[in-house]
Structures are given as C-alpha cells and as structure tokens.
Amino acid sequence: MSDDETLRRGLADRIAAGGQLRSARWRQAVIDTPRHEFLRGGYFRRVDGDGPTGWEPVMAEDPAWLPAAYTDDSLVTQIAGTVAPGDIQGRIFRTPTSSSTMPSLVVRMLEDLQVKDGMRVLEIGTGTGYSTALLSHRLGDDLVTSVEVDEDVSLRARAALGSAGHMPRLLVGDGLAGDPNGGPYDRIVATCGVLTIPPAWLAQTRPGGQILATVCGWMYSSELTRLNVDDDGTAHGRLLSGQVSFMLARPHLPPSLGVLPDLDDGEERETDLGPETLDDWTTRFVAQLAAPHAQLVRISLDGGEARPVLIDVDTGSWASHSRDGERWIVRQGGPDRLWDRIEEHVSRWRRDGSPDLDLFRITVTPHTQTITWPN
Ligand SMILES: C[S@@+](CC[C@H](N)C(=O)[O-])C[C@H]1O[C@@H](n2cnc3c(N)ncnc32)[C@H](O)[C@@H]1O
C-alpha cells in the first residue's frame, strides 16, 4: 500500500468512526480520492496571536503539507478573493474566500444527499474540487455539474480533478442562478452558505428531488437544511443538526458597515435579555430570524470588554447594550427597534420550550422563505 493510500484509508476510518461516513460506496470514494491533489497549490495555516487572524502559506514542499491533507480539517486555499498560497511569503491578515471543506462535513453532506445511481447532481461552490471528485466517483462524471463563482478557483479545480481522473461539467458563474441551461437535477447541494434558498434552485430541481444547503445569517449562526421540492415548485423540509457553517455565497455577503452609528444616540430602556444571549448558537439563529438584515459586530466602548452591537446598514437601525449594576440597558436607534423584535421572537421561542434547531421546519417558494419551530 502506498503512503498516501494509507493516509486515505486512515481518513476514511476516522470519518466512519465519527459517524459521518455511513455507506460502502462513499467509503470507497474517500479511499480512492487523493485529497492532496486538490491542495497541490498549498493551503493557508492559521496563525493565532493577539491581533487579527493571520494566515501563512504551507506549500507542497513543506513536510506538514501531505499529512495535513488527510486531517479532518478545513484547509483555506484562497484569501480576500484573489490570493492563493503561492502568491505570498509571510503572513496575510484578510478573510478566507475559498477552502477545501473538512472531509467529515463533506462526507456527511454527501450521505445526507441520499443519492442513487443515475441521479444528476448540481453542486454549488466547486472550491478545490474535492467534493466534486467524490460525487464524480460515486455517480460518474457525466452526472455531475459544479458551479464556482471564481474563475481561477475553478481552473485549479479542473486541473486537480483531471489529475484524479475526473472530468465532470464545471461552470464558472454565480451559483445562485444554478445552471440555467442544465436542469432539471435530482439533487442540488451547496458548499457555500445562503441567506435564502434561491428561486433558481427550486426551478432546476425536478419534483421529488432534493436541495441540501446551509441557511446562514449575518449574526453567524447557520444550519444545514434538506428540502424536498414539490410539483408546484415550492419546497419543504427541516433543519438538520450539527451547527454546520460555510462561507457565504459571495452575493449574500453583508454590505460594508460604512460609518458607524453614534451609539450615544437613540433611546434606552431596561431589558431582561442581555447581549450574552447571542453567545448561544441556537438563540442567535432565532434572533437572526427576527432581524435578518442586522449584522452582529463586537465593539469595545471606552476600552472595555467587547460587546455585541447590531447594525442594519440598509435602514440605519442599531442596538447596543450597557450594564447598570445588575440590570441590562439596551439603547436602540434608527427606524427599526432591532432588540424589541429579537426580544419578542426569542421570548416566544423560549415560551415554546426552546426547541432545538433540528425541529425547525422550512418552507421555500419562489418569493418567500419561512422558518418556524414547533409550538
Ligand atoms: C467552502 S468552499 C467549497 C469547498 C469545496 N466543496 C471543496 O470541497 O473544496 C466554498 C466555495 O464557494 C464559492 N462560492 C462563493 N459564492 C459562490 C457563488 N455565488 N456561486 C458559486 N460559488 C460560490 C467560493 O468561491 C468557494 O470556492
């Protein structure tokens, strides 16, 4: 057995032990697919320090590179929309924009996709092409199409897929439009997050087909959902468990904050709901439903502890908290009272017994997306 086959088998064993790899066909795909080929151009290693998060390149010559390709980690392959590992020496302090997703999550999603032989699959977010390769292995190249928004990323994925022996159909474009000329598909799977399921995905999934995607928000809580598409072009499903998060589809990224609001403005009142509420993943998801255009930023006022501040750039509404002894005071400005809405929503969810996210239902039509919890 070659060294990298040992590494691939080790990865498959670990993902199986974690419960994400559940079937023989996907196991064989993991064993036969060389993840390192999808990382030939190197990856970025995170460097933690006191300041902003930095990233430094790890190239294929580095002894750490091959073992890293077979860890169950997401490996960042592009920063700030253009920078690949081979482009820099030293460190870069910007946001990741493309990666090879952690293998256990890729495999979990492929298992959750419930594919059968002969099904046509559209993937949104080709990235390195590793997940595209697993799909191609399982279904055959002819049945797999993958869309990537970034042309350079797509070109690198094409080369990597070729060296792994696959030639699926690769498109460059905004995956929120799906594949306008290629549907209908039996399955659509997205490896970038979305705020709302795009209407094009509903239209391009055949009735009875499924969409698997992560619904996110600008407070950075998110969850995977599996939707069944009906004859009338609407889709219904539920959230799955696991606190799944993905980088957002580029058109769904939040607008820049611009000039910050004057946090001394507005009106204040006492609230029972303190800002620590937003530390909890599920509560944050519920809050996000109430104020879907509010961005969560952490600001330290007067050099004190960083506190969450909510800002809706479109309307100019905002909310921030301060402490008065044992009490929380919320100050809100702009036309919308963001914290009033969140407080009402979170209180209702708590009165309903704080159901977990995997009990939430989601309904999508070409014009609306509704997420509800049982009561
Ligand atoms: C987490 S990575 C994908 C990981 C990939 N499946 C893999 O295994 O390597 C997300 C990818 O989605 C791409 N992306 C972001 N917005 C997109 C959009 N609107 N349409 C298509 N791809 C998009 C990013 O450029 C990035 O490459």
Coordinates of C-alpha atoms and ligand atoms in Angstrom, one line a residue:
M1 CA 0.0 0.0 0.0
S2 CA 1.4 3.4 -0.9
D3 CA 1.9 6.1 1.7
D4 CA -1.0 8.2 0.6
E5 CA -3.3 5.2 0.3
T6 CA -2.6 4.5 3.9
L7 CA -3.4 8.2 4.7
R8 CA -6.7 8.0 2.7
R9 CA -7.8 4.8 4.4
G10 CA -6.9 6.4 7.8
L11 CA -9.1 9.4 6.9
A12 CA -12.0 7.1 5.8
D13 CA -11.7 5.2 9.1
R14 CA -11.7 8.3 11.2
I15 CA -14.8 9.8 9.4
A16 CA -16.5 6.4 9.8
A17 CA -15.7 6.3 13.5
G18 CA -17.2 9.8 13.8
G19 CA -20.4 8.5 12.3
Q20 CA -20.4 10.8 9.2
L21 CA -19.3 8.1 6.7
R22 CA -22.1 5.5 6.7
S23 CA -22.0 3.6 3.5
A24 CA -19.7 1.4 1.4
R25 CA -20.0 3.5 -1.8
W26 CA -18.9 6.7 -0.1
R27 CA -16.2 4.9 1.8
Q28 CA -14.7 3.7 -1.5
A29 CA -14.9 7.2 -2.9
V30 CA -12.9 8.6 0.1
I31 CA -10.4 5.8 -0.2
D32 CA -9.9 6.3 -3.9
T33 CA -9.8 10.2 -4.0
P34 CA -6.4 11.8 -3.3
R35 CA -7.3 14.9 -1.3
H36 CA -3.7 16.2 -1.6
E37 CA -4.1 16.5 -5.4
F38 CA -6.8 19.2 -4.6
L39 CA -4.3 21.1 -2.4
R40 CA -1.3 21.0 -4.8
G41 CA -1.1 24.8 -4.8
G42 CA -0.7 24.7 -1.0
Y43 CA -3.0 25.9 1.7
F44 CA -3.1 28.7 4.4
R45 CA -2.3 27.8 8.0
R46 CA -4.0 30.0 10.6
V47 CA -1.7 31.9 12.9
D48 CA -3.3 32.9 16.2
G49 CA -2.0 35.9 18.1
D50 CA -3.2 38.9 20.0
G51 CA -4.1 40.9 16.9
P52 CA -6.3 40.0 13.9
T53 CA -6.2 36.4 12.5
G54 CA -3.2 35.9 10.2
W55 CA -2.7 33.2 7.5
E56 CA 0.6 31.8 6.3
P57 CA 1.1 29.6 3.2
V58 CA 2.1 25.9 3.5
M59 CA 3.4 24.7 0.2
A60 CA 3.6 21.1 -1.1
E61 CA 7.4 21.0 -0.3
D62 CA 6.6 21.5 3.4
P63 CA 6.7 18.2 5.3
A64 CA 3.5 19.3 7.1
W65 CA 1.6 19.5 3.8
L66 CA 0.8 15.9 2.9
P67 CA -0.3 14.8 6.4
A68 CA -2.5 18.0 6.6
A69 CA -4.3 17.0 3.5
Y70 CA -5.6 13.9 5.4
T71 CA -6.5 15.6 8.6
D72 CA -10.2 16.2 9.2
D73 CA -9.7 20.0 8.9
S74 CA -11.0 22.7 6.5
L75 CA -7.9 24.0 4.7
V76 CA -8.1 27.5 3.3
T77 CA -6.9 27.9 -0.2
Q78 CA -7.8 31.5 -1.1
I79 CA -7.8 34.7 0.9
A80 CA -9.5 38.0 0.1
G81 CA -11.0 36.8 -3.2
T82 CA -7.7 36.6 -5.1
V83 CA -4.7 35.5 -3.0
A84 CA -3.5 31.9 -3.4
P85 CA -0.9 30.3 -1.1
G86 CA 1.8 30.5 -3.9
D87 CA 1.2 34.3 -4.2
I88 CA 2.8 35.3 -0.9
Q89 CA 5.5 34.8 1.6
G90 CA 5.0 35.7 5.2
R91 CA 1.5 36.4 6.5
I92 CA -1.7 37.9 5.3
F93 CA -4.4 39.3 7.5
R94 CA -7.6 39.1 5.5
T95 CA -10.7 36.9 5.2
P96 CA -10.7 33.4 3.6
T97 CA -12.7 33.1 0.4
S98 CA -12.2 29.5 -0.7
S99 CA -11.2 26.3 1.0
S100 CA -11.3 22.6 1.0
T101 CA -14.1 21.9 3.5
M102 CA -13.4 19.5 6.3
P103 CA -13.8 16.0 4.9
S104 CA -16.2 14.7 7.6
L105 CA -18.6 17.6 6.7
V106 CA -18.2 16.9 3.0
V107 CA -19.0 13.2 3.5
R108 CA -21.8 13.9 6.0
M109 CA -23.5 16.1 3.4
L110 CA -23.0 13.6 0.6
E111 CA -24.5 10.9 2.8
D112 CA -27.4 13.3 3.7
L113 CA -27.9 13.9 0.0
Q114 CA -29.3 10.4 -0.4
V115 CA -28.2 9.9 -4.0
K116 CA -29.0 6.8 -6.0
D117 CA -27.3 5.5 -9.2
G118 CA -28.3 7.5 -12.3
M119 CA -29.1 10.7 -10.4
R120 CA -28.0 14.1 -11.8
V121 CA -26.4 16.4 -9.2
L122 CA -25.7 20.1 -9.3
E123 CA -23.1 21.3 -6.8
I124 CA -22.7 25.0 -5.9
G125 CA -19.2 26.1 -4.8
T126 CA -16.6 23.8 -6.6
G127 CA -13.8 25.2 -4.4
T128 CA -10.8 22.9 -4.7
G129 CA -13.0 20.2 -6.5
Y130 CA -12.5 17.6 -3.7
S131 CA -16.3 17.2 -3.1
T132 CA -16.9 17.3 -6.8
A133 CA -14.4 14.4 -7.2
L134 CA -16.2 12.4 -4.5
L135 CA -19.5 13.0 -6.4
S136 CA -18.0 12.0 -9.7
H137 CA -16.6 8.8 -8.2
R138 CA -20.0 7.9 -6.8
L139 CA -22.2 8.8 -9.8
G140 CA -20.0 9.1 -12.8
D141 CA -18.5 12.3 -14.3
D142 CA -21.5 12.7 -16.8
L143 CA -24.0 13.1 -14.0
V144 CA -22.1 15.8 -12.0
T145 CA -22.1 19.6 -12.7
S146 CA -20.4 22.0 -10.4
V147 CA -20.6 25.8 -10.4
E148 CA -17.9 28.1 -9.0
V149 CA -18.1 31.9 -8.9
D150 CA -14.3 32.4 -9.1
E151 CA -12.7 31.6 -12.4
D152 CA -9.1 31.0 -11.0
V153 CA -10.5 28.7 -8.3
S154 CA -12.5 26.8 -11.0
L155 CA -9.4 26.4 -13.2
R156 CA -7.4 25.0 -10.4
A157 CA -10.2 22.6 -9.5
R158 CA -10.4 21.5 -13.2
A159 CA -6.7 20.6 -13.2
A160 CA -6.9 18.8 -9.8
L161 CA -10.0 16.8 -11.0
G162 CA -8.1 15.9 -14.2
S163 CA -5.1 14.5 -12.2
A164 CA -7.6 12.5 -10.1
G165 CA -9.1 11.1 -13.3
H166 CA -12.4 13.0 -13.4
M167 CA -14.0 15.3 -15.9
P168 CA -17.3 16.5 -14.5
R169 CA -19.0 19.5 -16.1
L170 CA -17.6 22.7 -14.5
L171 CA -19.2 26.1 -14.8
V172 CA -17.9 29.5 -13.8
G173 CA -20.7 31.8 -12.6
D174 CA -22.9 32.8 -9.8
G175 CA -24.2 29.6 -8.4
L176 CA -27.3 31.4 -7.0
A177 CA -28.5 31.2 -10.6
G178 CA -27.8 27.5 -10.6
D179 CA -27.3 26.0 -14.1
P180 CA -29.9 27.8 -16.2
N181 CA -29.4 25.5 -19.2
G182 CA -28.8 22.2 -17.4
G183 CA -31.8 21.3 -15.2
P184 CA -33.7 19.6 -14.0
Y185 CA -31.5 18.0 -11.4
D186 CA -32.3 15.2 -8.9
R187 CA -30.2 16.9 -6.3
I188 CA -28.7 20.3 -5.7
V189 CA -26.0 20.6 -3.0
A190 CA -24.4 23.8 -1.9
T191 CA -21.0 24.1 -0.2
C192 CA -21.3 27.8 0.3
G193 CA -23.9 29.2 2.6
V194 CA -27.0 31.2 1.6
L195 CA -29.3 33.6 3.4
T196 CA -32.3 32.3 1.4
I197 CA -32.7 29.4 -1.0
P198 CA -32.6 31.0 -4.5
P199 CA -35.7 30.5 -6.7
A200 CA -33.4 29.1 -9.5
W201 CA -32.6 26.1 -7.4
L202 CA -36.3 25.4 -6.9
A203 CA -36.9 25.7 -10.6
Q204 CA -34.0 23.5 -11.5
T205 CA -34.8 20.6 -9.2
R206 CA -37.2 18.1 -10.5
P207 CA -40.4 17.5 -8.5
G208 CA -39.5 14.9 -5.9
G209 CA -35.9 16.0 -5.9
Q210 CA -33.9 17.5 -3.0
I211 CA -31.9 20.5 -2.2
L212 CA -29.2 20.4 0.6
A213 CA -27.8 23.7 1.7
T214 CA -26.8 25.7 4.7
V215 CA -29.0 28.7 5.6
C216 CA -27.0 31.4 7.3
G217 CA -27.4 34.9 8.5
W218 CA -25.3 37.9 9.4
M219 CA -25.2 37.0 13.1
Y220 CA -23.2 34.0 12.0
S221 CA -25.4 31.2 13.1
S222 CA -26.4 28.7 10.4
E223 CA -27.7 25.2 9.9
L224 CA -27.9 22.6 7.1
T225 CA -31.3 22.1 5.6
R226 CA -32.7 19.4 3.3
L227 CA -35.7 20.4 1.2
N228 CA -38.0 18.3 -0.9
V229 CA -39.2 20.0 -4.0
D230 CA -42.9 19.6 -4.8
D231 CA -44.8 19.5 -8.1
D232 CA -45.9 23.2 -7.6
G233 CA -42.2 24.4 -7.4
T234 CA -42.3 25.0 -3.6
A235 CA -40.0 23.1 -1.2
H236 CA -40.4 21.9 2.3
G237 CA -38.0 20.4 4.8
R238 CA -36.4 20.8 8.1
L239 CA -33.1 21.9 9.5
L240 CA -30.7 19.1 10.2
S241 CA -28.5 19.0 13.3
G242 CA -24.8 19.8 13.6
Q243 CA -24.1 23.6 13.8
V244 CA -22.9 23.5 10.2
S245 CA -21.3 26.7 8.9
F246 CA -20.0 27.6 5.5
M247 CA -18.5 30.7 3.9
L248 CA -21.4 32.7 2.5
A249 CA -22.1 32.8 -1.3
R250 CA -20.5 36.0 -2.4
P251 CA -23.7 37.9 -3.4
H252 CA -25.0 37.1 0.1
L253 CA -22.1 38.6 2.0
P254 CA -23.1 41.5 4.3
P255 CA -22.7 45.1 3.0
S256 CA -19.8 47.0 4.4
L257 CA -20.6 48.8 7.7
G258 CA -19.7 52.3 6.5
V259 CA -19.8 55.0 9.1
L260 CA -20.8 53.5 12.4
P261 CA -23.9 54.9 14.1
D262 CA -23.5 57.2 17.1
L263 CA -24.1 54.7 19.9
D264 CA -24.9 57.6 22.3
D265 CA -28.0 58.4 20.2
G266 CA -31.3 56.7 20.2
E267 CA -33.5 55.6 23.1
E268 CA -32.7 53.4 26.0
R269 CA -34.7 51.0 28.2
E270 CA -34.1 48.2 30.6
T271 CA -34.2 44.7 29.1
D272 CA -34.2 41.2 30.6
L273 CA -32.4 39.9 27.5
G274 CA -28.7 40.6 27.9
P275 CA -26.2 40.6 25.0
E276 CA -24.8 37.2 26.2
T277 CA -27.9 35.7 24.7
L278 CA -26.2 36.0 21.4
D279 CA -23.4 33.7 22.5
D280 CA -25.6 30.7 22.1
W281 CA -25.8 29.3 18.6
T282 CA -29.5 28.4 18.6
T283 CA -30.7 31.6 20.3
R284 CA -28.6 33.5 17.8
F285 CA -30.3 31.7 14.9
V286 CA -33.7 32.6 16.4
A287 CA -32.6 36.3 16.8
Q288 CA -31.4 36.3 13.2
L289 CA -34.9 35.2 12.0
A290 CA -36.3 38.3 13.7
A291 CA -33.8 40.8 12.3
P292 CA -32.4 39.2 9.1
H293 CA -30.5 42.2 7.9
A294 CA -28.8 43.1 11.2
Q295 CA -25.1 42.4 11.3
L296 CA -23.5 41.4 14.6
V297 CA -20.3 43.2 15.3
R298 CA -18.3 43.4 18.5
I299 CA -17.2 46.8 19.7
S300 CA -15.3 47.7 22.7
L301 CA -16.5 51.1 24.1
D302 CA -14.1 53.1 26.2
G303 CA -11.5 50.3 26.1
G304 CA -13.9 48.0 28.0
E305 CA -15.0 44.4 27.2
A306 CA -16.1 43.9 23.5
R307 CA -19.9 43.8 23.4
P308 CA -22.2 42.8 20.5
V309 CA -23.7 45.7 18.6
L310 CA -26.4 45.0 16.0
I311 CA -26.4 47.2 12.9
D312 CA -28.8 47.1 9.9
V313 CA -26.9 49.1 7.3
D314 CA -29.9 49.4 4.9
T315 CA -32.2 51.1 7.4
G316 CA -29.6 52.6 9.7
S317 CA -31.1 50.8 12.7
W318 CA -28.9 49.6 15.6
A319 CA -29.0 48.2 19.1
S320 CA -26.3 48.1 21.8
H321 CA -26.2 47.1 25.5
S322 CA -24.7 48.5 28.6
R323 CA -24.7 47.4 32.2
D324 CA -26.3 49.4 35.1
G325 CA -25.4 47.4 38.2
E326 CA -27.3 44.2 37.9
R327 CA -29.5 45.5 35.0
W328 CA -29.0 45.4 31.3
I329 CA -29.9 48.6 29.4
V330 CA -30.5 48.4 25.6
R331 CA -30.1 51.5 23.5
Q332 CA -31.7 51.5 20.1
G333 CA -31.6 53.9 17.2
G334 CA -32.9 54.2 13.6
P335 CA -36.4 53.5 12.3
D336 CA -36.5 49.8 13.4
R337 CA -36.2 48.7 17.0
L338 CA -34.0 45.6 16.4
W339 CA -33.8 44.5 20.0
D340 CA -37.6 44.8 20.5
R341 CA -38.0 42.4 17.6
I342 CA -35.4 40.0 18.8
E343 CA -36.7 40.1 22.4
E344 CA -40.2 39.3 21.2
H345 CA -39.0 36.4 19.0
V346 CA -36.6 34.9 21.5
S347 CA -39.2 35.1 24.3
R348 CA -41.8 33.3 22.1
W349 CA -39.3 30.6 21.3
R350 CA -38.5 30.2 25.0
R351 CA -42.2 30.0 25.9
D352 CA -42.5 27.2 23.3
G353 CA -39.9 25.2 25.2
S354 CA -36.7 26.4 23.3
P355 CA -37.0 23.7 20.7
D356 CA -33.7 22.6 19.1
L357 CA -32.8 23.6 15.5
D358 CA -33.4 20.1 14.1
L359 CA -37.1 20.5 15.0
F360 CA -37.4 23.7 12.9
R361 CA -39.3 23.5 9.6
I362 CA -38.5 25.5 6.5
T363 CA -40.8 26.3 3.5
V364 CA -39.5 27.9 0.4
T365 CA -41.5 29.4 -2.5
P366 CA -40.0 31.3 -5.4
H367 CA -40.8 34.5 -3.4
T368 CA -40.6 33.6 0.3
Q369 CA -38.6 31.6 2.8
T370 CA -40.3 30.8 6.1
I371 CA -38.6 29.1 9.1
T372 CA -40.8 28.0 12.0
W373 CA -40.4 26.0 15.2
P374 CA -43.0 23.6 16.7
N375 CA -45.3 25.1 19.4
Ligands
LIG1 C1 -16.1 26.1 1.2 S1 -15.6 26.4 -0.4 C2 -16.1 24.9 -1.3 C3 -15.4 23.7 -0.9 C4 -15.5 22.6 -1.9 N1 -16.7 22.0 -2.0 C5 -14.3 21.6 -1.6 O1 -14.5 20.5 -1.2 O2 -13.2 22.1 -1.9 C6 -16.9 27.5 -1.0 C7 -16.7 27.9 -2.4 O3 -17.9 28.5 -2.8 C8 -17.5 29.5 -3.8 N2 -18.6 30.5 -4.0 C9 -18.9 31.6 -3.2 N3 -20.0 32.2 -3.7 C10 -20.4 31.5 -4.8 C11 -21.4 31.6 -5.7 N4 -22.3 32.6 -5.6 N5 -21.5 30.7 -6.7 C12 -20.7 29.7 -6.8 N6 -19.6 29.5 -6.0 C13 -19.5 30.4 -5.0 C14 -16.3 30.1 -3.2 O4 -15.5 30.8 -4.2 C15 -15.6 28.9 -2.7 O5 -14.7 28.3 -3.6

